[in-house]
Amino acid sequence: MHFKWNYKKPTSEQTKAAEELGMKIGISPILADILMQRGITTESAAKRFFRPQLNDLINPFLMKDMDVAVDRLNDAMGRKERIMVYGDYDVDGCTAVALVYKFLQQFYSNIDYYIPDRYDEGYGVSYKGIEYAKQTGVKLIIILDCGIKAINEINYAKSLGIDFIICDHHVPDEVLPSAVAILNPKREDDTYPFKHLCGCGVGFKFMQAFAKNNGIPFSRLIPLLDFCAVSIAADIVPVVEENRILAYHGLKQLNQNPSIGLKAIIDICGLNGRMLTMSDIVFKIGPRINASGRMENGRESVDLLVEKDFGNALKKAKHINEYNELRKDIDKQMTEEANQIISRIESQKRHSSIVLYDENWKKGVIGIVASRLTEIYFRPTIVLTREADLATGSARSVTGFDVYSAIKSCRDMLVNFGGHTYAAGLTLKWKDVPEFRRRFQKYVDDHIQPEQTEATLNIDAMIDFKDITRKLHADIRKFGPFGPMNPKPLFCTADVYDFGTSKVVGREQEHIKLELVDSKSNNVMNGIAFGQSGSARYIKSKRSFDIAYTIEDNVYKHNGIQLQIEDIRPSEEN
């Protein structure tokens, strides 16, 4: 895929301001300009950005219902009631359950956790889960990363004398469930200053409030911050403000003293001895936690995350790794089948969205396939499979388009739906899928902007190879943790040439390993261009080209730097 490059050259005033800010905080004007593009324009703001402080976390009691939630939890513990911590089967839900369960278990023993079976019970609060709670004497359920739409189920639980505290971050409906407390910063009546917490983040705020109310030192929560970092990265929420603080200190915990379960996953991923980043979570750690819920039951992931013995944790991690290998095979097969369907349906080219369905596709993998198709075709995508007379699906979106609202516009046809701007789930009758597809595609056609269906790269700065120093690289690291709304800085260098040693690599000869020289400085830089072997012939022709790239550690060379090249285009295209 070739991208449209967006780059806005700084004005002379912006250049001067960047030079002044750079001098004050000791970084290059190049990076100071990028800071200013991200709204950080003063020395004090830059210092806060580079050194996020746990003291700057928001007072949890500013979240609506937090005082009620803490009071109900205190009452349950005081009356020795049985408590169940219940969560979704994805990474966010499993880490949230592990965090809340591990923290409360230090002070209270009459507590259990529950993860619904994706295939047997489906998403969110299940009647089977409520029945299990009733049979085991549960009086209070703390539900994490789901529950905001479980009106009937929570009414039923209430009739059995079981209370709910909901900790969710998905968009609520107009009518809320009759829970004792609903912690969700996206509530319309909630004035909590930060709206983008993940489910684990909401659970953390609940535990922060509980600790504060009971005189428990905040330091007791710090060992659980690695769960927050994993959930923030895997759930792809904005890495700004409070999420940035949690992710920064969570990554620090993950690198210095991870929980036993996460340490076992790091071990089987082959990440030992490396400084872990958000990318390692997204591509290595997160998929393995997700795998048991996709293939079998997510409870196995929580069992691993709360494990206290490393030997046992390693066995569980290896088992989950086997699920992940199986998931990858199914994911690859389903994506190939989906691509074949798209290539056969010529009308797809006239639509700005994709809706595919196949009754043989595996429910636990359709979300990944939707993500892959969105990346390939750059259109909002829904992938559905069949369960009896129902279709169950996952939706993913492109930058700036609210797929949740698109699905909501068809709500009269839906049995259930939920999610947020870029990811959602839905259930409808199988017979209604063609009509749903027509209506969904019409909504997208009417509301999406042309630029939202273009693959674009937002270039932060144009630089020469002489600008790429170890100090620049070290200062770029300070911009992390990276993620939505705080991406890794993307650079462009024009008029570069093959140094003569670039070559195609990879099992299927799909990547290019590059050695490049630029026309201005004659500095040689190493680079890797994943999946771009189609450009190899042009590169070897000795003609000049432009590259868009991020600057990365070369893991094979100590203190080495390499360019991860996102796009290559002939210089004459400018």
Coordinates of C-alpha atoms in Angstrom, one line a residue:
M1 CA 0.0 0.0 0.0
H2 CA 1.2 3.5 -0.8
F3 CA 0.2 6.3 1.3
K4 CA -0.8 10.0 0.9
W5 CA 1.8 12.0 2.9
N6 CA 0.6 14.9 4.9
Y7 CA 3.3 17.4 5.9
K8 CA 3.0 21.1 6.8
K9 CA 6.2 23.0 6.9
P10 CA 6.6 25.1 10.0
T11 CA 6.4 28.9 9.6
S12 CA 9.4 31.1 10.6
E13 CA 7.5 32.0 13.8
Q14 CA 7.0 28.3 14.6
T15 CA 10.6 27.5 13.9
K16 CA 11.8 30.4 16.2
A17 CA 9.4 29.2 19.0
A18 CA 10.7 25.6 18.7
E19 CA 14.3 26.8 18.9
E20 CA 13.5 28.7 22.1
L21 CA 11.6 25.8 23.7
G22 CA 14.4 23.4 22.6
M23 CA 17.0 25.5 24.3
K24 CA 15.0 25.7 27.5
I25 CA 14.5 21.9 27.8
G26 CA 17.7 20.7 26.2
I27 CA 16.3 19.0 23.0
S28 CA 16.7 19.6 19.3
P29 CA 14.4 22.2 17.6
I30 CA 13.1 19.3 15.5
L31 CA 11.7 17.5 18.5
A32 CA 10.6 20.8 20.2
D33 CA 8.5 21.6 17.1
I34 CA 6.9 18.1 17.3
L35 CA 6.1 18.8 21.0
M36 CA 4.5 22.1 20.0
Q37 CA 2.4 20.4 17.3
R38 CA 1.1 18.2 20.1
G39 CA 0.0 21.1 22.2
I40 CA 2.9 21.2 24.6
T41 CA 4.2 24.8 24.3
T42 CA 5.8 25.7 27.6
E43 CA 8.8 24.5 29.6
S44 CA 6.6 23.4 32.5
A45 CA 4.2 21.5 30.2
A46 CA 7.2 19.8 28.6
K47 CA 8.6 18.7 31.9
R48 CA 5.3 17.3 33.0
F49 CA 5.0 15.4 29.6
F50 CA 8.5 13.9 29.9
R51 CA 8.2 13.0 33.6
P52 CA 4.5 11.9 34.2
Q53 CA 3.8 11.9 38.0
L54 CA 1.5 9.6 39.9
N55 CA 0.7 12.5 42.1
D56 CA -1.1 14.1 39.0
L57 CA -3.6 11.2 38.8
I58 CA -7.2 12.6 39.1
N59 CA -9.0 12.3 42.4
P60 CA -11.1 9.1 41.8
F61 CA -14.0 10.5 43.8
L62 CA -14.6 13.0 41.0
M63 CA -16.1 10.1 39.1
K64 CA -19.9 9.9 39.5
D65 CA -21.1 7.1 41.9
M66 CA -17.5 6.5 43.2
D67 CA -18.5 7.3 46.8
V68 CA -21.5 4.9 46.5
A69 CA -19.4 2.1 45.0
V70 CA -16.8 2.4 47.8
D71 CA -19.5 2.4 50.5
R72 CA -21.1 -0.7 49.0
L73 CA -17.8 -2.5 48.8
N74 CA -17.0 -1.5 52.4
D75 CA -20.4 -2.8 53.5
A76 CA -19.9 -6.1 51.7
M77 CA -16.6 -6.6 53.4
G78 CA -17.9 -5.5 56.8
R79 CA -20.8 -8.0 56.5
K80 CA -18.4 -10.7 55.2
E81 CA -20.5 -11.1 52.0
R82 CA -19.2 -13.2 49.1
I83 CA -17.9 -10.9 46.3
M84 CA -17.5 -11.9 42.6
V85 CA -15.2 -9.9 40.3
Y86 CA -16.6 -10.4 36.8
G87 CA -15.1 -9.3 33.5
D88 CA -15.0 -9.5 29.7
Y89 CA -12.8 -12.2 28.1
D90 CA -10.5 -9.8 26.2
V91 CA -7.2 -8.3 27.4
D92 CA -8.9 -5.3 29.0
G93 CA -11.4 -7.4 30.9
C94 CA -8.9 -10.0 32.0
T95 CA -6.4 -7.5 33.2
A96 CA -9.1 -5.5 35.0
V97 CA -10.4 -8.6 36.8
A98 CA -6.8 -9.6 37.7
L99 CA -6.1 -6.1 39.1
V100 CA -9.2 -5.8 41.2
Y101 CA -9.1 -9.4 42.4
K102 CA -5.4 -9.3 43.4
F103 CA -5.7 -6.0 45.2
L104 CA -8.8 -6.9 47.2
Q105 CA -7.6 -10.4 48.0
Q106 CA -4.8 -8.8 50.1
F107 CA -7.5 -7.6 52.5
Y108 CA -10.4 -10.0 52.0
S109 CA -10.6 -13.7 51.4
N110 CA -14.3 -14.3 50.6
I111 CA -13.9 -13.3 46.9
D112 CA -13.9 -15.1 43.6
Y113 CA -13.7 -14.1 39.9
Y114 CA -15.6 -15.1 36.8
I115 CA -15.1 -14.8 33.1
P116 CA -18.0 -15.7 30.8
D117 CA -17.4 -18.2 28.0
R118 CA -17.5 -16.4 24.6
Y119 CA -19.1 -19.4 22.9
D120 CA -21.5 -20.6 25.6
E121 CA -22.5 -17.3 27.2
G122 CA -21.5 -14.5 24.8
Y123 CA -20.4 -11.0 25.7
G124 CA -21.1 -9.2 29.0
V125 CA -23.4 -10.2 31.9
S126 CA -24.8 -13.7 31.3
Y127 CA -27.7 -15.5 33.1
K128 CA -25.4 -18.4 33.5
G129 CA -22.9 -16.2 35.4
I130 CA -25.7 -14.8 37.6
E131 CA -26.9 -18.4 38.4
Y132 CA -23.3 -19.3 39.3
A133 CA -23.2 -16.3 41.6
K134 CA -26.5 -17.3 43.2
Q135 CA -25.3 -20.9 43.8
T136 CA -22.0 -19.8 45.4
G137 CA -23.7 -17.3 47.7
V138 CA -22.5 -14.1 46.0
K139 CA -24.1 -10.9 47.2
L140 CA -22.0 -8.3 45.3
I141 CA -20.7 -8.5 41.7
I142 CA -18.0 -6.0 40.6
I143 CA -18.2 -6.1 36.8
L144 CA -15.4 -4.7 34.7
D145 CA -15.1 -3.7 31.0
C146 CA -18.8 -4.6 30.3
G147 CA -22.2 -4.4 31.9
I148 CA -23.3 -0.9 30.8
K149 CA -26.2 -2.3 28.7
A150 CA -27.1 -5.3 30.8
I151 CA -30.5 -3.9 32.0
N152 CA -32.5 -7.2 32.0
E153 CA -29.7 -9.3 33.4
I154 CA -29.0 -6.9 36.3
N155 CA -32.7 -6.6 37.1
Y156 CA -32.8 -10.4 37.3
A157 CA -29.7 -10.4 39.6
K158 CA -31.3 -7.8 41.8
S159 CA -34.4 -10.0 42.2
L160 CA -32.1 -12.6 43.6
G161 CA -30.6 -10.2 46.1
I162 CA -27.3 -9.7 44.1
D163 CA -26.0 -6.2 43.7
F164 CA -23.8 -4.9 40.9
I165 CA -21.1 -2.3 40.8
I166 CA -20.4 -1.6 37.1
C167 CA -16.9 -0.4 36.0
D168 CA -17.2 0.2 32.2
H169 CA -15.9 2.5 29.5
H170 CA -18.2 1.7 26.6
V171 CA -20.8 4.2 25.4
P172 CA -24.0 3.9 27.6
D173 CA -27.5 4.0 26.3
E174 CA -30.1 6.6 27.5
V175 CA -31.4 4.1 30.1
L176 CA -28.8 2.7 32.6
P177 CA -29.0 -0.6 34.4
S178 CA -30.3 -0.6 38.0
A179 CA -26.8 -1.2 39.5
V180 CA -25.9 0.1 43.0
A181 CA -23.2 2.2 41.3
I182 CA -22.1 2.8 37.7
L183 CA -18.6 4.0 37.2
N184 CA -18.2 5.1 33.6
P185 CA -16.6 8.4 32.6
K186 CA -18.6 8.3 29.3
R187 CA -21.9 8.7 31.3
E188 CA -23.6 12.0 30.1
D189 CA -24.1 13.0 33.7
D190 CA -20.4 12.3 34.7
T191 CA -18.1 15.3 35.0
Y192 CA -14.9 13.3 35.5
P193 CA -12.2 15.3 33.6
F194 CA -10.8 12.4 31.5
K195 CA -13.1 10.4 29.3
H196 CA -10.8 7.8 27.7
L197 CA -10.0 5.3 30.5
C198 CA -10.1 1.7 29.5
G199 CA -12.0 -0.9 31.6
C200 CA -8.9 -1.8 33.6
G201 CA -8.4 2.0 34.1
V202 CA -11.9 2.4 35.6
G203 CA -11.2 -0.7 37.8
F204 CA -7.9 0.9 39.0
K205 CA -9.7 4.2 39.8
F206 CA -12.2 2.2 41.9
M207 CA -9.3 0.5 43.8
Q208 CA -7.6 3.9 44.2
A209 CA -10.7 5.3 45.8
F210 CA -11.2 2.2 48.0
A211 CA -7.6 2.5 49.2
K212 CA -7.9 6.2 49.8
N213 CA -11.1 5.7 51.8
N214 CA -9.6 3.0 54.0
G215 CA -6.2 4.6 54.7
I216 CA -4.3 2.0 52.5
P217 CA -1.1 3.6 51.1
F218 CA -1.1 4.3 47.4
S219 CA 2.2 2.4 47.2
R220 CA 0.2 -0.9 47.6
L221 CA -1.4 -0.2 44.1
I222 CA 1.9 0.4 42.3
P223 CA 2.7 -3.3 41.7
L224 CA -0.6 -3.6 39.8
L225 CA 0.1 -0.8 37.3
D226 CA 1.6 -3.3 34.8
F227 CA -1.9 -4.5 34.2
C228 CA -3.0 -0.9 33.4
A229 CA -0.1 -0.6 30.8
V230 CA -1.1 -3.9 29.2
S231 CA -4.8 -2.9 28.9
I232 CA -4.1 0.6 27.7
A233 CA -1.9 -0.7 24.9
A234 CA -4.1 -3.6 23.9
D235 CA -7.4 -1.7 24.0
I236 CA -5.9 1.0 21.8
V237 CA -7.2 3.9 24.0
P238 CA -5.6 7.4 23.7
V239 CA -2.2 7.5 25.5
V240 CA -2.6 11.1 26.8
E241 CA -3.3 12.7 30.2
E242 CA -4.3 10.1 32.9
N243 CA -3.8 7.2 30.5
R244 CA -0.2 8.4 29.8
I245 CA 0.6 8.5 33.5
L246 CA -0.8 5.0 34.1
A247 CA 0.9 3.6 31.0
Y248 CA 4.3 5.3 31.8
H249 CA 4.4 3.9 35.3
G250 CA 2.8 0.6 34.3
L251 CA 5.6 0.1 31.7
K252 CA 8.2 0.9 34.4
Q253 CA 6.6 -1.8 36.6
L254 CA 6.5 -4.2 33.7
N255 CA 10.2 -3.7 33.0
Q256 CA 11.4 -3.7 36.6
N257 CA 9.2 -6.0 38.5
P258 CA 6.3 -7.5 36.5
S259 CA 3.7 -9.7 38.1
I260 CA 4.4 -13.4 38.0
G261 CA 1.9 -14.1 35.3
L262 CA 3.1 -11.3 33.0
K263 CA 6.7 -12.4 33.7
A264 CA 5.8 -15.8 32.4
I265 CA 4.3 -14.4 29.2
I266 CA 7.4 -12.2 28.7
D267 CA 9.5 -15.3 29.0
I268 CA 7.6 -17.3 26.4
C269 CA 7.5 -14.3 24.0
G270 CA 11.3 -14.2 24.1
L271 CA 11.3 -10.7 25.4
N272 CA 13.6 -11.2 28.4
G273 CA 16.4 -8.7 28.7
R274 CA 14.7 -6.1 26.5
M275 CA 13.3 -2.8 27.4
L276 CA 9.6 -3.5 26.8
T277 CA 7.5 -1.0 24.9
M278 CA 3.8 -0.5 24.1
S279 CA 4.4 -2.2 20.8
D280 CA 5.7 -5.3 22.6
I281 CA 2.3 -5.4 24.4
V282 CA 0.3 -4.8 21.3
F283 CA 2.1 -7.5 19.1
K284 CA 3.4 -10.0 21.7
I285 CA 1.9 -9.9 25.2
G286 CA -1.7 -8.8 24.4
P287 CA -2.5 -11.4 21.7
R288 CA -1.5 -14.2 24.1
I289 CA -3.7 -13.0 26.9
N290 CA -6.5 -12.7 24.3
A291 CA -5.9 -16.1 22.8
S292 CA -7.6 -18.2 25.5
G293 CA -10.8 -16.2 25.3
R294 CA -10.7 -16.4 21.5
M295 CA -10.1 -20.1 21.3
E296 CA -11.5 -21.5 24.6
N297 CA -12.2 -19.6 27.8
G298 CA -10.7 -16.3 29.0
R299 CA -10.7 -17.6 32.6
E300 CA -7.4 -19.3 31.8
S301 CA -5.8 -15.9 31.2
V302 CA -6.9 -14.6 34.5
D303 CA -5.7 -17.8 36.2
L304 CA -2.3 -17.0 34.7
L305 CA -2.4 -13.3 35.6
V306 CA -3.2 -14.0 39.3
E307 CA -0.8 -16.9 39.7
K308 CA 1.7 -16.6 42.5
D309 CA 4.1 -19.5 41.6
F310 CA 6.4 -18.9 38.6
G311 CA 6.7 -22.6 37.7
N312 CA 2.9 -22.9 37.5
A313 CA 2.7 -19.6 35.6
L314 CA 5.1 -20.8 33.0
K315 CA 3.1 -23.9 32.4
K316 CA -0.1 -21.8 32.0
A317 CA 1.7 -19.3 29.7
K318 CA 2.9 -22.2 27.4
H319 CA -0.6 -23.5 27.2
I320 CA -1.9 -20.1 26.3
N321 CA 0.9 -19.7 23.7
E322 CA -0.5 -22.9 22.0
Y323 CA -3.9 -21.2 21.8
N324 CA -2.2 -18.2 20.2
E325 CA -0.4 -20.4 17.5
L326 CA -3.8 -22.0 16.7
R327 CA -5.4 -18.6 16.6
K328 CA -2.8 -17.3 14.1
D329 CA -3.5 -20.2 11.7
I330 CA -7.3 -19.6 11.8
D331 CA -6.9 -15.9 11.6
K332 CA -4.7 -16.3 8.4
Q333 CA -7.2 -18.7 6.8
M334 CA -10.2 -16.5 7.5
T335 CA -8.4 -13.3 6.3
E336 CA -7.5 -15.1 3.0
E337 CA -11.2 -16.2 2.6
A338 CA -12.4 -12.7 3.3
N339 CA -10.0 -11.2 0.7
Q340 CA -11.3 -13.7 -1.9
I341 CA -14.9 -12.7 -1.2
I342 CA -14.0 -9.0 -1.5
S343 CA -12.1 -9.7 -4.8
R344 CA -15.3 -11.4 -6.2
I345 CA -17.7 -8.7 -5.1
E346 CA -16.9 -5.9 -7.6
S347 CA -19.5 -3.7 -6.0
Q348 CA -17.3 -3.4 -2.9
K349 CA -15.2 -1.0 -4.9
R350 CA -18.2 1.4 -5.0
H351 CA -18.8 1.3 -1.2
S352 CA -16.9 3.1 1.5
S353 CA -17.4 0.2 3.9
I354 CA -17.1 -3.6 4.1
V355 CA -19.6 -6.0 5.6
L356 CA -18.8 -9.7 5.2
Y357 CA -20.5 -12.8 6.7
D358 CA -19.8 -16.5 6.7
E359 CA -21.5 -19.0 9.0
N360 CA -18.3 -21.1 9.3
W361 CA -16.0 -18.4 10.6
K362 CA -14.9 -18.7 14.2
K363 CA -16.5 -16.2 16.5
G364 CA -13.3 -15.5 18.6
V365 CA -11.3 -14.4 15.6
I366 CA -13.7 -12.2 13.6
G367 CA -12.5 -9.1 15.4
I368 CA -8.9 -9.7 14.3
V369 CA -10.0 -10.3 10.7
A370 CA -12.1 -7.1 10.8
S371 CA -8.9 -5.2 12.0
R372 CA -6.8 -6.7 9.2
L373 CA -9.4 -5.8 6.5
T374 CA -9.6 -2.3 7.8
E375 CA -5.8 -2.0 7.5
I376 CA -5.8 -3.5 4.0
Y377 CA -8.7 -1.6 2.4
F378 CA -8.9 1.4 4.7
R379 CA -12.7 1.3 5.1
P380 CA -14.9 0.7 8.2
T381 CA -15.4 -3.1 8.3
I382 CA -17.8 -5.5 9.9
V383 CA -17.2 -9.3 10.0
L384 CA -20.1 -11.6 11.0
T385 CA -20.5 -15.3 11.7
R386 CA -23.5 -17.4 12.6
E387 CA -24.8 -18.8 15.9
A388 CA -28.1 -20.7 15.4
D389 CA -30.5 -18.1 13.9
L390 CA -28.3 -15.1 15.0
A391 CA -25.4 -13.3 13.4
T392 CA -22.6 -12.1 15.7
G393 CA -20.1 -9.6 14.5
S394 CA -17.2 -7.3 15.2
A395 CA -16.6 -3.9 13.7
R396 CA -13.5 -1.8 13.3
S397 CA -13.1 1.7 11.9
V398 CA -10.7 4.1 10.2
T399 CA -9.3 7.3 11.7
G400 CA -12.0 9.8 12.5
F401 CA -15.0 7.7 11.6
D402 CA -17.4 6.7 14.4
V403 CA -18.4 3.1 13.6
Y404 CA -20.4 2.8 16.8
S405 CA -22.8 5.6 15.6
A406 CA -23.1 3.9 12.2
I407 CA -24.2 0.6 13.9
K408 CA -26.5 2.5 16.3
S409 CA -28.3 4.0 13.3
C410 CA -29.5 0.4 12.6
R411 CA -30.4 -0.4 16.2
D412 CA -34.0 -1.3 15.4
M413 CA -32.6 -4.4 13.6
L414 CA -30.2 -5.4 16.3
V415 CA -30.6 -7.8 19.2
N416 CA -27.6 -6.3 21.0
F417 CA -24.7 -3.9 20.3
G418 CA -22.0 -2.0 22.1
G419 CA -18.6 -0.5 21.9
H420 CA -17.0 2.8 21.1
T421 CA -15.8 5.0 18.2
Y422 CA -13.3 2.6 16.6
A423 CA -14.4 -0.8 17.7
A424 CA -17.8 -2.4 18.4
G425 CA -19.7 -5.6 18.6
L426 CA -23.2 -6.5 17.4
T427 CA -25.8 -9.3 17.3
L428 CA -28.8 -9.5 14.9
K429 CA -30.9 -12.1 13.3
W430 CA -29.1 -14.0 10.5
K431 CA -32.0 -13.4 8.0
D432 CA -31.6 -9.6 8.5
V433 CA -27.9 -9.5 7.6
P434 CA -28.4 -8.4 3.9
E435 CA -30.7 -5.6 4.9
F436 CA -28.4 -4.5 7.7
R437 CA -25.5 -4.5 5.3
R438 CA -27.4 -2.2 2.9
R439 CA -28.4 0.2 5.7
F440 CA -25.0 0.3 7.3
Q441 CA -23.2 0.9 4.0
K442 CA -25.6 3.7 3.1
Y443 CA -25.0 5.3 6.5
V444 CA -21.2 5.1 5.9
D445 CA -21.5 6.4 2.3
D446 CA -23.5 9.4 3.6
H447 CA -21.3 10.3 6.6
I448 CA -17.7 9.4 5.8
Q449 CA -15.3 12.0 4.5
P450 CA -13.2 11.1 1.3
E451 CA -10.0 11.7 3.2
Q452 CA -11.0 9.1 5.9
T453 CA -10.8 6.3 3.3
E454 CA -7.3 7.3 2.1
A455 CA -4.3 5.7 3.6
T456 CA -2.4 8.7 5.0
L457 CA 0.9 9.3 6.8
N458 CA 1.1 12.4 9.0
I459 CA 4.8 13.5 8.7
D460 CA 6.0 15.2 11.8
A461 CA 9.3 16.6 10.4
M462 CA 11.5 16.6 7.3
I463 CA 15.1 15.9 8.3
D464 CA 18.4 14.8 6.8
F465 CA 20.4 11.8 8.0
K466 CA 22.9 14.1 9.7
D467 CA 20.1 15.1 12.1
I468 CA 19.8 11.4 13.3
T469 CA 22.1 11.2 16.4
R470 CA 22.0 9.1 19.5
K471 CA 20.8 12.1 21.5
L472 CA 17.9 12.6 19.1
H473 CA 17.0 8.9 19.4
A474 CA 17.3 9.1 23.2
D475 CA 15.1 12.1 23.3
I476 CA 12.5 10.5 21.0
R477 CA 12.2 7.7 23.6
K478 CA 11.1 10.3 26.2
F479 CA 8.0 11.0 24.0
G480 CA 6.7 7.5 24.9
P481 CA 4.7 5.6 25.8
F482 CA 3.3 5.8 22.3
G483 CA -0.2 5.1 21.1
P484 CA -3.3 6.9 19.8
M485 CA -3.1 10.7 20.1
N486 CA 0.6 10.3 21.0
P487 CA 2.1 8.4 18.0
K488 CA 5.9 7.8 17.6
P489 CA 7.3 10.7 15.6
L490 CA 7.3 10.1 11.9
F491 CA 10.1 11.6 9.8
C492 CA 10.7 12.0 6.1
T493 CA 14.0 12.3 4.3
A494 CA 14.1 13.2 0.6
D495 CA 16.5 12.1 -2.2
V496 CA 18.0 9.0 -0.6
Y497 CA 19.8 6.3 -2.6
D498 CA 20.7 2.6 -2.1
F499 CA 24.2 2.4 -0.7
G500 CA 24.6 -0.7 -2.9
T501 CA 23.9 -3.4 -0.2
S502 CA 20.1 -3.3 0.1
K503 CA 18.4 -6.7 -0.3
V504 CA 15.1 -8.5 -0.1
V505 CA 14.7 -10.7 3.0
G506 CA 12.1 -12.7 4.9
R507 CA 10.6 -16.2 4.6
E508 CA 8.6 -15.2 1.6
Q509 CA 11.0 -12.5 0.4
E510 CA 8.5 -9.8 1.5
H511 CA 10.7 -7.3 3.3
I512 CA 13.6 -5.1 2.3
K513 CA 16.7 -4.7 4.4
L514 CA 18.2 -1.4 3.4
E515 CA 21.4 0.6 3.6
L516 CA 20.8 4.1 2.5
V517 CA 22.7 7.3 1.9
D518 CA 21.1 10.7 1.6
S519 CA 22.2 13.3 -1.0
K520 CA 23.0 16.1 1.5
S521 CA 25.1 14.5 4.2
N522 CA 26.4 11.2 2.7
N523 CA 25.6 9.6 6.0
V524 CA 24.7 5.9 5.7
M525 CA 21.7 4.5 7.6
N526 CA 20.4 1.0 8.1
G527 CA 16.6 0.4 7.6
I528 CA 13.9 -2.2 7.4
A529 CA 10.8 -1.9 5.2
F530 CA 8.3 -4.6 6.2
G531 CA 6.1 -5.9 3.4
Q532 CA 7.5 -3.5 0.8
S533 CA 9.5 -5.8 -1.4
G534 CA 7.6 -4.4 -4.4
S535 CA 9.8 -1.4 -4.2
A536 CA 13.1 -3.4 -4.4
R537 CA 13.5 -3.1 -8.2
Y538 CA 13.2 0.7 -8.1
I539 CA 15.6 1.0 -5.1
K540 CA 18.3 -1.1 -7.0
S541 CA 17.9 1.1 -10.1
K542 CA 20.1 3.8 -8.4
R543 CA 17.4 6.4 -8.8
S544 CA 16.6 8.6 -5.8
F545 CA 13.5 8.1 -3.6
D546 CA 11.9 9.6 -0.5
I547 CA 11.2 7.6 2.7
A548 CA 8.8 8.1 5.6
Y549 CA 10.0 6.3 8.7
T550 CA 10.3 6.1 12.5
I551 CA 13.6 5.8 14.3
E552 CA 14.1 2.6 16.2
D553 CA 16.6 0.6 18.3
N554 CA 18.5 -2.0 16.3
V555 CA 18.1 -4.9 18.6
Y556 CA 20.9 -6.8 16.9
K557 CA 23.4 -4.0 17.5
H558 CA 24.1 -2.6 20.9
N559 CA 23.2 1.1 20.9
G560 CA 22.5 0.8 17.2
I561 CA 19.8 2.8 15.4
Q562 CA 17.8 1.7 12.4
L563 CA 15.0 3.3 10.4
Q564 CA 11.6 1.5 10.2
I565 CA 10.4 2.6 6.9
E566 CA 6.6 3.0 6.5
D567 CA 6.6 4.1 2.9
I568 CA 8.9 4.5 -0.1
R569 CA 8.2 6.7 -3.1
P570 CA 10.2 7.9 -6.1
S571 CA 11.5 11.4 -5.6
E572 CA 10.0 12.6 -8.9
E573 CA 6.5 12.1 -7.4
N574 CA 7.0 15.3 -5.3

